[in-house]
PDB file of C-alpha atoms in Angstrom:
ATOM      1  CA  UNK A 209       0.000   0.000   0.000  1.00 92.00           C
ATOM      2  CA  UNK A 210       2.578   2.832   0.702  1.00 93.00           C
ATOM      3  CA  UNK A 211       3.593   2.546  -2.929  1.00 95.00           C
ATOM      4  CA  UNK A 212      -0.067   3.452  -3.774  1.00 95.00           C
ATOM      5  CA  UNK A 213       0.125   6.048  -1.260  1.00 95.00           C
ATOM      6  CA  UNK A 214       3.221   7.555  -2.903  1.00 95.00           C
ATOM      7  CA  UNK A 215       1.845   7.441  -5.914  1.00 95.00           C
ATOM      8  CA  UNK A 216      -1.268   9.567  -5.147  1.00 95.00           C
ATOM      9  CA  UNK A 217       0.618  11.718  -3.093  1.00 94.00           C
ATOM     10  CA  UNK A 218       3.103  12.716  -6.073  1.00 92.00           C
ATOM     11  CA  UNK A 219       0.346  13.333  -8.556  1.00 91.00           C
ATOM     12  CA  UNK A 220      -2.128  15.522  -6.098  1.00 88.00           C
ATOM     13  CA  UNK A 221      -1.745  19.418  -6.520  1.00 81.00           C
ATOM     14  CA  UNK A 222      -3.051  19.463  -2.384  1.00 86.00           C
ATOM     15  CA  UNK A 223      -2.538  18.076   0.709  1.00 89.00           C
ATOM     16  CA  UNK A 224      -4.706  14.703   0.875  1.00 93.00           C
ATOM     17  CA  UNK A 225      -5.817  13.553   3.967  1.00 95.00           C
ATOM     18  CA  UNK A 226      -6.106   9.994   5.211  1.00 95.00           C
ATOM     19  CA  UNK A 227      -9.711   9.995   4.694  1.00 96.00           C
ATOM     20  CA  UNK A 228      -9.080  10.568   0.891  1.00 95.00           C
ATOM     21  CA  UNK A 229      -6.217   8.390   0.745  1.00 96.00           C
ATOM     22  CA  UNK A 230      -8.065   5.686   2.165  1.00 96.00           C
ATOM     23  CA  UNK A 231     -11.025   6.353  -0.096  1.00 96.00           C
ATOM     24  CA  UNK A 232      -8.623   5.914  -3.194  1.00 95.00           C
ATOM     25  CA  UNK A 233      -7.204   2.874  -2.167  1.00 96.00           C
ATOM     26  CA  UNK A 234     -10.108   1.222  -0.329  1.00 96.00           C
ATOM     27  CA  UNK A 235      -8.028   0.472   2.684  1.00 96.00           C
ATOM     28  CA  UNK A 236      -9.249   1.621   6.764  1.00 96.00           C
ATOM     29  CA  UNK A 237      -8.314   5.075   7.759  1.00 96.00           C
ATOM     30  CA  UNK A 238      -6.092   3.102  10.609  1.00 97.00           C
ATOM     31  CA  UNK A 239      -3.927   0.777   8.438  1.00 97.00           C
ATOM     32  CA  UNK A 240      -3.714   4.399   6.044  1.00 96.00           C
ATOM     33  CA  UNK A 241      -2.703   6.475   9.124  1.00 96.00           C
ATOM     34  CA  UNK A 242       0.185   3.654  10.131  1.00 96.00           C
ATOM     35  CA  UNK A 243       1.042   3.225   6.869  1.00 96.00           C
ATOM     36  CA  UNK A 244       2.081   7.141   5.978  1.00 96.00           C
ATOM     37  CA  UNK A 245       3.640   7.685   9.597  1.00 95.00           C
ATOM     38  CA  UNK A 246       5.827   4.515   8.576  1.00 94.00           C
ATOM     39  CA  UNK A 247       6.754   6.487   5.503  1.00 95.00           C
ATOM     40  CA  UNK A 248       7.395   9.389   7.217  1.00 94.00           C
ATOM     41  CA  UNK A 249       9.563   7.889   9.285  1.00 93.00           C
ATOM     42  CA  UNK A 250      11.590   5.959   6.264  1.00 93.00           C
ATOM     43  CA  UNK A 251      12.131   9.339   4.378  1.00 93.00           C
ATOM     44  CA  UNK A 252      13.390  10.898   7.790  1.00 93.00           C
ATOM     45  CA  UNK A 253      15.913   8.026   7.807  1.00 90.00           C
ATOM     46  CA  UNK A 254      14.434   5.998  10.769  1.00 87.00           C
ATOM     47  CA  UNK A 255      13.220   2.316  10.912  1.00 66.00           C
ATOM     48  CA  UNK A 256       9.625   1.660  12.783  1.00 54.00           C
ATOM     49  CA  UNK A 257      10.054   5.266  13.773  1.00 48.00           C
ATOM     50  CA  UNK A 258      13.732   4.644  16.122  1.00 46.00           C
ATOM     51  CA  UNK A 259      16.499   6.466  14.199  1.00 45.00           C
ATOM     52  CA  UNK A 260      19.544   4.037  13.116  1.00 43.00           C
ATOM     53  CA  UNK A 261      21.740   2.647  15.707  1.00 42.00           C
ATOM     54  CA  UNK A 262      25.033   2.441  15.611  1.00 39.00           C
ATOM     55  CA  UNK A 263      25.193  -1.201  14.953  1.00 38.00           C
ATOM     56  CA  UNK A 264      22.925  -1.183  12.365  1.00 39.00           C
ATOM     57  CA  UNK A 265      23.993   1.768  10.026  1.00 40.00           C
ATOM     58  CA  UNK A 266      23.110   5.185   9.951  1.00 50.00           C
ATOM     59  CA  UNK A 267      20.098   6.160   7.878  1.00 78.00           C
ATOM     60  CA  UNK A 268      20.052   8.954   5.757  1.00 88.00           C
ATOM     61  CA  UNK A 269      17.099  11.052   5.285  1.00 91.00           C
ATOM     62  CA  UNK A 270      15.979  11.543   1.865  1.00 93.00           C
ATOM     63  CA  UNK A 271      16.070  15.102  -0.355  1.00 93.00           C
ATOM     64  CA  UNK A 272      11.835  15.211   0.558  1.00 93.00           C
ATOM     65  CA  UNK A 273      10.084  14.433   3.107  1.00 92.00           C
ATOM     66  CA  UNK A 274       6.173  13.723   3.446  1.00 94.00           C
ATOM     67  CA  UNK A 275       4.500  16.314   5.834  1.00 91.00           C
ATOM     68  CA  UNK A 276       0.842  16.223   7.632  1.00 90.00           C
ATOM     69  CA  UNK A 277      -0.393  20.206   6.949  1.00 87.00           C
ATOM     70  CA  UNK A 278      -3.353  21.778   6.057  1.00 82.00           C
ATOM     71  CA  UNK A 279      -5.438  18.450   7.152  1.00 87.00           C
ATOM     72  CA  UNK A 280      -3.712  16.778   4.939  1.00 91.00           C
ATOM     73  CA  UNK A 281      -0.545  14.855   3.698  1.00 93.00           C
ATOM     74  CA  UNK A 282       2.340  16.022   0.533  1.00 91.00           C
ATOM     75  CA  UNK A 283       5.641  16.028  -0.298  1.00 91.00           C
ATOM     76  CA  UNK A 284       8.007  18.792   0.245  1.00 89.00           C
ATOM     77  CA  UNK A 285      11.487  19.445  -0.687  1.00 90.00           C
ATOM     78  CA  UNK A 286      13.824  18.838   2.683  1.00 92.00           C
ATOM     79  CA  UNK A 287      13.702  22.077   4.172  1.00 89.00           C
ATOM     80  CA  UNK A 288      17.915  21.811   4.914  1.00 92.00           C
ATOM     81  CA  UNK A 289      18.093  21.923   0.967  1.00 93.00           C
ATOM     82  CA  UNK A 290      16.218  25.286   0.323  1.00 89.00           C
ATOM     83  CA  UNK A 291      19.513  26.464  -0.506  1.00 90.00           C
ATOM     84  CA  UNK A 292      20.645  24.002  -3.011  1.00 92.00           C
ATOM     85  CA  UNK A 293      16.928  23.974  -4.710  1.00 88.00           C
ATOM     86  CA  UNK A 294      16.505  27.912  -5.065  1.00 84.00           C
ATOM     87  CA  UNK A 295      20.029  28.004  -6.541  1.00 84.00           C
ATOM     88  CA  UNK A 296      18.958  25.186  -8.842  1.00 85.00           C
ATOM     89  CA  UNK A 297      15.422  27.065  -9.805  1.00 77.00           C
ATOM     90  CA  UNK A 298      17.155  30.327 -10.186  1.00 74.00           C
ATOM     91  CA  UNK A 299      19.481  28.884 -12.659  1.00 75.00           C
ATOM     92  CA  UNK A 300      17.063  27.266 -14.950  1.00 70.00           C
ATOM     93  CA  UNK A 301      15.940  29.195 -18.074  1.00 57.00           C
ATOM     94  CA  UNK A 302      13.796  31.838 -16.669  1.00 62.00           C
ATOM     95  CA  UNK A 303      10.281  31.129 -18.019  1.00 68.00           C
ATOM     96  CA  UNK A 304       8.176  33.057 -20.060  1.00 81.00           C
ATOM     97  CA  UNK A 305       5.349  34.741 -18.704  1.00 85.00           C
ATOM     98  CA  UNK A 306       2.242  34.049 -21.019  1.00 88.00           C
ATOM     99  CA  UNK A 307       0.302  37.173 -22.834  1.00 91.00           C
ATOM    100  CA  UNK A 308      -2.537  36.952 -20.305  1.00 90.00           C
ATOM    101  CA  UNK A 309       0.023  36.527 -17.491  1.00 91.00           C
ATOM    102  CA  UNK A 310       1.764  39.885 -18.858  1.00 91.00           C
ATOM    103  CA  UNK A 311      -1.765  41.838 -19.215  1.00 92.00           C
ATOM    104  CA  UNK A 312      -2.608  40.300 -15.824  1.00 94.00           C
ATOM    105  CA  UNK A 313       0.772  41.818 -14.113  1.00 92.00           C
ATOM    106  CA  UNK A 314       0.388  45.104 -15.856  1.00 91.00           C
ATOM    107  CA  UNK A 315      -3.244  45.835 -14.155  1.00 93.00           C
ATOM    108  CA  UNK A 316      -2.126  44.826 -10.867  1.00 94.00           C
ATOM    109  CA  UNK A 317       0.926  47.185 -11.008  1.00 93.00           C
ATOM    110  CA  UNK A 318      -0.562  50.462 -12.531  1.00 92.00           C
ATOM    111  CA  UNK A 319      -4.224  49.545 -10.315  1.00 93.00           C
ATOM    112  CA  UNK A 320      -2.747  47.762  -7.095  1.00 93.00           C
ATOM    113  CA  UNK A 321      -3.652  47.309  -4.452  1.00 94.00           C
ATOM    114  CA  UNK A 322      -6.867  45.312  -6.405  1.00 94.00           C
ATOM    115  CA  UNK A 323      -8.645  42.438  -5.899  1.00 95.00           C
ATOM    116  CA  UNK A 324      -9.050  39.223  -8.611  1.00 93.00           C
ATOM    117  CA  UNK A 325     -12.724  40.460  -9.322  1.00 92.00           C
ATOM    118  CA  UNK A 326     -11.330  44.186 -10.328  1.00 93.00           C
ATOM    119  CA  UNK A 327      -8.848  42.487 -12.323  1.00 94.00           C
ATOM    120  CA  UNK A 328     -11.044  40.447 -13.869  1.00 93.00           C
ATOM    121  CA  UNK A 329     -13.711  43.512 -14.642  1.00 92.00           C
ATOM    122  CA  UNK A 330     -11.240  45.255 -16.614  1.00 92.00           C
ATOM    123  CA  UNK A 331      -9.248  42.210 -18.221  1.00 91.00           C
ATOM    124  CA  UNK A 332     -12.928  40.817 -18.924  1.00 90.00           C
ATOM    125  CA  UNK A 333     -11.655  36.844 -18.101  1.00 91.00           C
ATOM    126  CA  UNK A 334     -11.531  34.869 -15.563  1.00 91.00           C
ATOM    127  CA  UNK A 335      -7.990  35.422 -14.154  1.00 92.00           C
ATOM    128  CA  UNK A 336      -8.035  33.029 -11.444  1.00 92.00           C
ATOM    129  CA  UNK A 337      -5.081  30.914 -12.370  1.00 91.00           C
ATOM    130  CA  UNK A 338      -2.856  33.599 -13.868  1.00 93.00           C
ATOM    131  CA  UNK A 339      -3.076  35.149 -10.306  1.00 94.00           C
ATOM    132  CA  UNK A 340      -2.099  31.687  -9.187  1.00 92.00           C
ATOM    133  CA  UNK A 341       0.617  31.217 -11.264  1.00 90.00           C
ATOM    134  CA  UNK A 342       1.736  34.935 -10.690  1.00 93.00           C
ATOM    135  CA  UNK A 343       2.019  33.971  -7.059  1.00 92.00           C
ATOM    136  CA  UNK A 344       3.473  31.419  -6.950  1.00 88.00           C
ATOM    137  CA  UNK A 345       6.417  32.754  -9.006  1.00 88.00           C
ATOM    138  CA  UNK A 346       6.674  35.043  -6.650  1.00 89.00           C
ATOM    139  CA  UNK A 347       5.872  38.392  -8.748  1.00 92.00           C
ATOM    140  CA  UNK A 348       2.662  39.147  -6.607  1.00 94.00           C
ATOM    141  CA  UNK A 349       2.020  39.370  -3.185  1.00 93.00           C
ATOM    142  CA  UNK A 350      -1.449  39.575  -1.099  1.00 93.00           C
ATOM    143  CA  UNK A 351      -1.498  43.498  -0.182  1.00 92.00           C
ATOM    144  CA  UNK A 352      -4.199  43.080   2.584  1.00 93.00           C
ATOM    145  CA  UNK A 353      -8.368  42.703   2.133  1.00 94.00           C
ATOM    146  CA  UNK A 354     -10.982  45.159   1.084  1.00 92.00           C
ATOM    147  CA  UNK A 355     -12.514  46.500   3.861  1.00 92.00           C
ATOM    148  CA  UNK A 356     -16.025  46.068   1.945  1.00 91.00           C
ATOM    149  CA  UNK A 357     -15.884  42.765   0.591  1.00 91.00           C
ATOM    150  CA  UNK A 358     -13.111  41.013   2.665  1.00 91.00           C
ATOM    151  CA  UNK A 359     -11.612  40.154  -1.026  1.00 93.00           C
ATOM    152  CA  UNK A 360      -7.536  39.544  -1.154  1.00 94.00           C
ATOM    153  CA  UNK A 361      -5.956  42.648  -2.832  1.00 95.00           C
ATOM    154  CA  UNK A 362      -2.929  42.036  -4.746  1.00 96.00           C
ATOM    155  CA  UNK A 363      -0.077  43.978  -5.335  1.00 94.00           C
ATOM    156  CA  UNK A 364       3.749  43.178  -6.692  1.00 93.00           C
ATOM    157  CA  UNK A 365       6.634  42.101  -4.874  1.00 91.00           C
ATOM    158  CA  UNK A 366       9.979  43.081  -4.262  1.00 88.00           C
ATOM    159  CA  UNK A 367      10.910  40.382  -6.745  1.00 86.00           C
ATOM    160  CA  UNK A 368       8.967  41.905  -9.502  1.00 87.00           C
ATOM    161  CA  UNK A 369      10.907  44.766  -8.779  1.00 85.00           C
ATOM    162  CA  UNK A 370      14.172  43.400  -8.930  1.00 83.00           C
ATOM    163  CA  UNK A 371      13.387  42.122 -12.330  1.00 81.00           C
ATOM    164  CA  UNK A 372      12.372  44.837 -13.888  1.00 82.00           C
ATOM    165  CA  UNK A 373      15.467  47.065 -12.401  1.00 81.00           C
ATOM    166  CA  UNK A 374      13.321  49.586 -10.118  1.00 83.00           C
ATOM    167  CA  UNK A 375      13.228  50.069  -6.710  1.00 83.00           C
ATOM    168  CA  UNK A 376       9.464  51.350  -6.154  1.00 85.00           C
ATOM    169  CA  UNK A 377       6.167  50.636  -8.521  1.00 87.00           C
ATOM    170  CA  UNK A 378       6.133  54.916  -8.552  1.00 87.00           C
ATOM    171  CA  UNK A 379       9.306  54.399 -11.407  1.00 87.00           C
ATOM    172  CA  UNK A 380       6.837  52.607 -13.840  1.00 86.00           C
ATOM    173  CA  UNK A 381       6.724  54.637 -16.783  1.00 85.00           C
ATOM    174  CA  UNK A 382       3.080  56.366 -17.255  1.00 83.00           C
ATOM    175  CA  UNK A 383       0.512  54.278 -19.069  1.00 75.00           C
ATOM    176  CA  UNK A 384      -1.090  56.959 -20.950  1.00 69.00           C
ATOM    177  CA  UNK A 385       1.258  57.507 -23.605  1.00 64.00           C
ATOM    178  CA  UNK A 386       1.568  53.684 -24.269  1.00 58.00           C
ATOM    179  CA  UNK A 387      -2.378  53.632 -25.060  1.00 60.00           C
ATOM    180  CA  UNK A 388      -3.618  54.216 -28.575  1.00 61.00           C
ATOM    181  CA  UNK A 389      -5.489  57.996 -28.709  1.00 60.00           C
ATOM    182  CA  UNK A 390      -9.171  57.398 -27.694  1.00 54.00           C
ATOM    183  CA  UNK A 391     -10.143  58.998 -31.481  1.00 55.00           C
ATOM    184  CA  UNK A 392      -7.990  56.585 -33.724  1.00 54.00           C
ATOM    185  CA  UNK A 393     -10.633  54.399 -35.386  1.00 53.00           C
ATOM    186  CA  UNK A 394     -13.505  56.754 -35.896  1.00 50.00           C
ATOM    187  CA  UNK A 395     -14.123  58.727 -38.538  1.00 55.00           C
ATOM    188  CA  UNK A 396     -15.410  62.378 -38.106  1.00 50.00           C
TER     189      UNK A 396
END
């Protein structure tokens, strides 16, 4: 069973708790619960949960570990190699931000702080996973909640910053005369 358990645990994009996991793999919530904390334990480099003695060779933990949060149970990168893996992601080709990604960006920074429904409004799509994605590269960060509707506001990050070589949002060149003149298009 823990293979099955690894398994659904790679391919889930959230925590799954032992309910689910024993849902998928029609096993008891008790034999599920034993079987992940014996996991656990093998990834942390113990054996039935006691760490490796002497006399029987010193186990290693592994580069991830499985953690309980949010109710449930995923993988994480060993916290001791945060180093090693931001050096690693920082080194890879940078990736390219999509065109609705871009237009997304652009109406948080010249409108922030603004909420996913505002941004939405005025891109007129749903924007839901380009704020996602734009968080979790680390470009936006939550800027607090509207008072009226408790929405998240968004606004950019440092990081953002950094890339784009300025050291406030006020240095952004003015939209205005990067917009086509309000006429253009109609004839008089």
């Amino acid at each position: 069973m823990s293979q099955q358990l690894e398994a659904l645990l790679i391919v889930a994009d959230e925590p799954l708790s032992a309910v689910a996991l024993a849902t998928a793999t029609d096993r008891p919530v008790r034999e599920v619960r034993a079987t992940l904390d014996a996991l656990v334990a093998e990834f942390n480099g113990n054996i039935n949960g006691y760490a490796h003695g002497a006399n029987r060779g010193a186990g290693s933990p592994r580069g991830f570990e499985l953690r309980e949060v949010a109710g449930g149970y995923r993988f994480y990168a060993r916290e001791s190699l945060d180093p090693i893996v931001a050096d690693f992601v920082h080194q890879q080709s940078p990736a390219r931000l999509s065109q609705a990604a871009l237009e997304t960006l652009a109406v948080i920074a010249y409108r922030q702080p603004i909420s996913r429904g505002a941004i939405a409004s005025i891109r007129a799509v749903n924007v839901d996973s380009v704020v996602r994605t734009l968080l979790g590269r680390g470009l936006l960060t939550e800027a607090g909640h509207d008072p009226e509707t408790g929405a998240i506001l968004y606004g950019t990050s440092d990081a953002l910053l950094g890339y784009l070589g300025i050291g406030d949002i006020s240095e952004l060149p003015p939209i205005s005369p990067l917009l086509e003149e309000p006429t253009e298009g109609f004839d008089e």
